[in-house]
Coordinates of C-alpha atoms and ligand atoms in Angstrom, one line a residue:
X39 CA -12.6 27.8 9.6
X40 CA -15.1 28.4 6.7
X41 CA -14.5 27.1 3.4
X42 CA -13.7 29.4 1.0
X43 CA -13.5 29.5 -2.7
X44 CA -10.5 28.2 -3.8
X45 CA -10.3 30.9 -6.6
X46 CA -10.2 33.2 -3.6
X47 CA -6.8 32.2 -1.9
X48 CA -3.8 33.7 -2.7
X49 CA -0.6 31.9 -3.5
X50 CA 0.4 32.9 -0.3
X51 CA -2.5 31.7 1.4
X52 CA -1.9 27.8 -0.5
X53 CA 0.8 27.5 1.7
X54 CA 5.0 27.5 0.8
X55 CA 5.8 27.3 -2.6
X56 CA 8.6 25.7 -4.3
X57 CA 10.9 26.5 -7.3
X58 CA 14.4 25.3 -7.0
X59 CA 13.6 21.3 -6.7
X60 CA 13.2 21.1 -3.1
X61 CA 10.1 20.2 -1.9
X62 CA 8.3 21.5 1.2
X63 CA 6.9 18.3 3.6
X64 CA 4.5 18.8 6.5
X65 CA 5.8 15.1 7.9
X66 CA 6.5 11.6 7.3
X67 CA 5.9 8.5 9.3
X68 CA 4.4 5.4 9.2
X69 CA 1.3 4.2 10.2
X70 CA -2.0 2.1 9.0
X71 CA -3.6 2.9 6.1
X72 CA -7.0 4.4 7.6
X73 CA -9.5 5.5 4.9
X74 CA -9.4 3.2 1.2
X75 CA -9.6 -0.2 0.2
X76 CA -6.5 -0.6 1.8
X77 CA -7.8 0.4 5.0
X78 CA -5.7 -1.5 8.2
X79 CA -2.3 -2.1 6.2
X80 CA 1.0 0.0 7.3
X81 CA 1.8 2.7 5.2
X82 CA 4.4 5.4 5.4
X83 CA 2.5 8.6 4.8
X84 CA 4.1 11.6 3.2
X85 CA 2.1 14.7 4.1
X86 CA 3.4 18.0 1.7
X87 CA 2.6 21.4 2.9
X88 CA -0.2 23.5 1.2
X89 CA -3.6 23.5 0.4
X90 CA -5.6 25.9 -1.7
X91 CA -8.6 25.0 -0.4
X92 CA -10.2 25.6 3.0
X93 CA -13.1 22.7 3.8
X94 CA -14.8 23.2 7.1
X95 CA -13.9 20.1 8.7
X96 CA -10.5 20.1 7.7
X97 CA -8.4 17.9 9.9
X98 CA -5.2 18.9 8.6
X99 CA -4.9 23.1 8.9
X100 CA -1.7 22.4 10.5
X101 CA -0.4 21.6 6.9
X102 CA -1.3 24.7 5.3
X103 CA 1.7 26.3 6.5
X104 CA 5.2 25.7 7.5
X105 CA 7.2 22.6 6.8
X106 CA 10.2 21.3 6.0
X107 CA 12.2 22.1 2.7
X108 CA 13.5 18.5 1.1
X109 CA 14.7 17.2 -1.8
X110 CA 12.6 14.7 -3.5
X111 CA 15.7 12.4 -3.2
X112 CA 16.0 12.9 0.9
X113 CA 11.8 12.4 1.0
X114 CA 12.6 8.7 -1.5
X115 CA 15.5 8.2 2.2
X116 CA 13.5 8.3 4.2
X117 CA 10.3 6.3 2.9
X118 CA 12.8 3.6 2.3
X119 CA 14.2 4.1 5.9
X120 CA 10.5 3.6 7.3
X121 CA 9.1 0.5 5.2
X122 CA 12.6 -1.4 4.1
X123 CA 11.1 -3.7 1.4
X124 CA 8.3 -1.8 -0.6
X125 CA 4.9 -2.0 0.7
X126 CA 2.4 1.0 0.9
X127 CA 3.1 4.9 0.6
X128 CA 0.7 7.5 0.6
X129 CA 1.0 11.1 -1.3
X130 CA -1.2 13.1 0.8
X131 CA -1.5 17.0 2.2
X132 CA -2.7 19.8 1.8
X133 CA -3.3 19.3 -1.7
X134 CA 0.2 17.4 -2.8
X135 CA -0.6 17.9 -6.6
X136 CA 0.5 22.0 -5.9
X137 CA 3.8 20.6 -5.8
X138 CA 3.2 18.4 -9.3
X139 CA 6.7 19.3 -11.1
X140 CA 8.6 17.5 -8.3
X141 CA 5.9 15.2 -6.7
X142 CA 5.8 13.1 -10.5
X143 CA 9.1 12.1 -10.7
X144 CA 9.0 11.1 -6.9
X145 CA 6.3 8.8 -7.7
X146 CA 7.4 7.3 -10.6
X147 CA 10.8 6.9 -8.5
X148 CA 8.7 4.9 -5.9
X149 CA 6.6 2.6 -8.3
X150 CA 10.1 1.8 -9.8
X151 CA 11.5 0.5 -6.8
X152 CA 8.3 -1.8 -5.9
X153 CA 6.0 0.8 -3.6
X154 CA 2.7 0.4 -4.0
X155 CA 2.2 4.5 -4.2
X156 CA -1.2 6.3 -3.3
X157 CA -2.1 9.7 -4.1
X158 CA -5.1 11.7 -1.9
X159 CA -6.3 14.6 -3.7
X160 CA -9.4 17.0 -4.2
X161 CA -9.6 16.6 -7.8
X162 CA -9.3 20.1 -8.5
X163 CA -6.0 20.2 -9.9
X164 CA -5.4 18.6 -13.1
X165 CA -4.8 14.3 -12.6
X166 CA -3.6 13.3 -15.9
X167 CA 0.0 13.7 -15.1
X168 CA -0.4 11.3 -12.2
X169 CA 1.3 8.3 -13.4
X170 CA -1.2 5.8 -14.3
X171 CA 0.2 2.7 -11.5
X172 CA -0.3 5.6 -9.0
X173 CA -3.8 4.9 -7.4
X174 CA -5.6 8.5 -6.7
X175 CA -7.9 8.9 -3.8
X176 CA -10.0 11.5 -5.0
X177 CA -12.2 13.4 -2.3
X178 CA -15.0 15.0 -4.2
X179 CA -15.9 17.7 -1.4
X180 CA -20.1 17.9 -0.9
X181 CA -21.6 21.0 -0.5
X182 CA -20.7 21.3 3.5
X183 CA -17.6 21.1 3.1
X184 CA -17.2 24.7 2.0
X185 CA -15.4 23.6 -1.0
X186 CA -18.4 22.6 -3.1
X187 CA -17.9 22.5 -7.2
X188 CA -14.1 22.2 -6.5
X189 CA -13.7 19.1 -8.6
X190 CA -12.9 19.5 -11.8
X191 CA -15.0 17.2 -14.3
X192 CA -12.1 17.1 -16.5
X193 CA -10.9 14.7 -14.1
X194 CA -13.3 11.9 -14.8
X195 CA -11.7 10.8 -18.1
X196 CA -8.0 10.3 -15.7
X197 CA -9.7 8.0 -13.7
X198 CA -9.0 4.0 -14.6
X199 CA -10.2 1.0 -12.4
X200 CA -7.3 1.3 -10.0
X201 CA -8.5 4.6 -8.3
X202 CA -11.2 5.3 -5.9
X203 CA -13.3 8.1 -5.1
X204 CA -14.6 9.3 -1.7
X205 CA -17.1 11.6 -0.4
X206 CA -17.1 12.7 3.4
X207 CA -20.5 13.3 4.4
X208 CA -22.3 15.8 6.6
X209 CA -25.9 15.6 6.7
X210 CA -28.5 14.9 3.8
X211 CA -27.5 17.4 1.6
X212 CA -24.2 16.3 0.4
X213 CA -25.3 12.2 0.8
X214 CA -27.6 13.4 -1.9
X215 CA -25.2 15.5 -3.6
X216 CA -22.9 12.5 -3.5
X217 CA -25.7 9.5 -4.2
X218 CA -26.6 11.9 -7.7
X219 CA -23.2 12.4 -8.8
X220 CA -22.7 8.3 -8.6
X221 CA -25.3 8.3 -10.7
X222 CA -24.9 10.9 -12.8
X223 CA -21.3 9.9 -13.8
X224 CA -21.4 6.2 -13.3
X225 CA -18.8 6.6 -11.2
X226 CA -18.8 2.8 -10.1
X227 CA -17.8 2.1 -13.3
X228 CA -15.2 4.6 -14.0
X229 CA -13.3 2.9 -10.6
X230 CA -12.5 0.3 -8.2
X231 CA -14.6 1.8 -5.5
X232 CA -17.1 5.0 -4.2
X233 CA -16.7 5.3 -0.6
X234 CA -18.9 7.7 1.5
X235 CA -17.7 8.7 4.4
X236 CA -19.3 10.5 7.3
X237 CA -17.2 13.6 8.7
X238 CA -15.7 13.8 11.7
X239 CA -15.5 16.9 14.1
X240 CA -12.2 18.2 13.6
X241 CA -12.0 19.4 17.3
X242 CA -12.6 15.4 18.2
X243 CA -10.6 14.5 20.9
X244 CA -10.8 11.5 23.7
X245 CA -12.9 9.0 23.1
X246 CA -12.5 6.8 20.2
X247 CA -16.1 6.2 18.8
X248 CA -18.3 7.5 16.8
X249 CA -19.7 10.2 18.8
X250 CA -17.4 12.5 16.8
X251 CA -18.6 12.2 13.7
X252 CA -20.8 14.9 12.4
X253 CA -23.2 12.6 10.3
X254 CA -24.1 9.3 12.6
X255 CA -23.0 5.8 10.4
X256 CA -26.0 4.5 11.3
X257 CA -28.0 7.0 9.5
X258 CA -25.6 6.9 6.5
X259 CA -26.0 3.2 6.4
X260 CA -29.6 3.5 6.6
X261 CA -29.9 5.8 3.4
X262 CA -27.8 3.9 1.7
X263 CA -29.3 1.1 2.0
X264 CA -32.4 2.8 0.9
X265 CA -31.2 3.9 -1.9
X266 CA -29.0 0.7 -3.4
X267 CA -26.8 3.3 -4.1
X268 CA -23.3 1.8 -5.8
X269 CA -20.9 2.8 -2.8
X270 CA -19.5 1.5 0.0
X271 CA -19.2 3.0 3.3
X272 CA -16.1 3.9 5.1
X273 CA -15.1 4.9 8.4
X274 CA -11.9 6.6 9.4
X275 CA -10.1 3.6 10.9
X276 CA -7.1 5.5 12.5
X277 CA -9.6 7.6 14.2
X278 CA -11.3 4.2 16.2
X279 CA -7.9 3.5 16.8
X280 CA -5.7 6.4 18.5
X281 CA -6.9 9.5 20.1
X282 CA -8.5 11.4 16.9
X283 CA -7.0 14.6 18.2
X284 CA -3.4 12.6 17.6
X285 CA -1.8 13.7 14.2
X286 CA 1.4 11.2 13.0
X287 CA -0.9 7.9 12.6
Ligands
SF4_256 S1 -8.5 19.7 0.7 FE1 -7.9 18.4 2.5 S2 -6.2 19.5 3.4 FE2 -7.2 21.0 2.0 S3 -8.7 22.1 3.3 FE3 -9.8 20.3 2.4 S4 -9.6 18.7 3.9 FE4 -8.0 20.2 4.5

């Protein structure tokens, strides 16, 4: 699918909407963490339904539609089901922030009973009602992504020194897009950590190396190292691990 502005999808295009406090959730399960600083630990993932963007290499179209209606206190049973005693959870999509008005008190539900809660988001819907003990993932899509511009610079000032920001990385263009806007925003001081990424072919299925990403690491390594550029580069751990056509890890 080509990316598409996101000005340019309709509501019913973003995927279900929600209005009567239930929430509408693609899955949950419980896995390892594959794509942070907290790369390799388990995590119970909470995937909502919905995106209103459309990047090329999305992994995750099977979330823009369809899903399960929940209430945010059935979605809290069943993270504490999976991971008895805390730990990690993850907030991810689609874009979870179009389901902000119940999605917040969720969060703030889980950092009061000791999770360690994650958000992964675009950035292009507004972050300062995140709570600030939630630590954002933000994916600043490059220009191959189809979603270029999609992050709203707004956003910056939300960011503290618990979040991270990642790029996922085609070719040259968006490492460069991504290397300048480091620089350009001193990101690596705004947060804990820049990660670049390479993509990975969303078709990939079989083998689990890197033969399926779109950009080789090497390469990425090799300009980064080039450059000195403040990041670090990450690899899709989950997708080294399992069969990357697998969803539910
Ligand atoms: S923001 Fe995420 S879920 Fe939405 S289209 Fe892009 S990659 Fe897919």
């Amino acid at each position: 699918m080509t990316g598409e502005d996101a000005s340019s999808l309709t509501a019913n295009d973003q995927g279900p909407t929600t209005s009567d406090g239930f929430m509408q959730i693609t899955e949950i399960y419980k896995s390892l963490q594959g794509e942070s600083t907290f790369a390799g630990l388990p995590c119970v993932f909470v995937r909502l339904t919905g995106c209103n963007l459309r990047c090329s290499w999305c992994d995750s179209e099977y979330t823009f539609t369809g899903g399960q209606r929940m209430t945010a206190d059935s979605v809290f049973t069943e993270v504490s089901r999976l991971s008895r005693n805390g730990g990690l959870v993850e907030i991810t999509g689609g874009e979870p922030l179009l389901q902000e008005r119940e999605l917040v008190p969720l969060m703030e539900r889980l950092l009061h009973e000791d999770f360690t809660v994650l958000i992964e988001t675009s950035g292009e819907r507004p972050l300062a009602r995140v709570p600030k003990a939630v630590v954002k993932i933000v994916d600043v899509k490059c220009p191959s992504s189809g979603a270029p511009d999609t992050f709203d610079l707004a956003n910056l000032d939300a960011l503290t020194s618990n979040d991270e920001v990642k790029f996922v990385i085609s070719d040259r263009e968006d490492y460069e897009f991504a290397r300048d806007f480091v620089s350009r925003h001193n990101l690596d001081t705004r947060v804990r950590a820049v990660i670049f990424s390479p993509a990975f072919r969303k078709d990939a299925i079989g083998p689990r190396d890197v033969s399926h990403c779109l950009l080789d690491p090497q390469r990425l390594a090799e300009w980064m190292i080039a450059d000195d550029v403040k990041a670090r580069l990450g690899l899709q751990i989950h997708k080294f691990i399992w069969d990357p056509a697998l969803k539910g890890v």
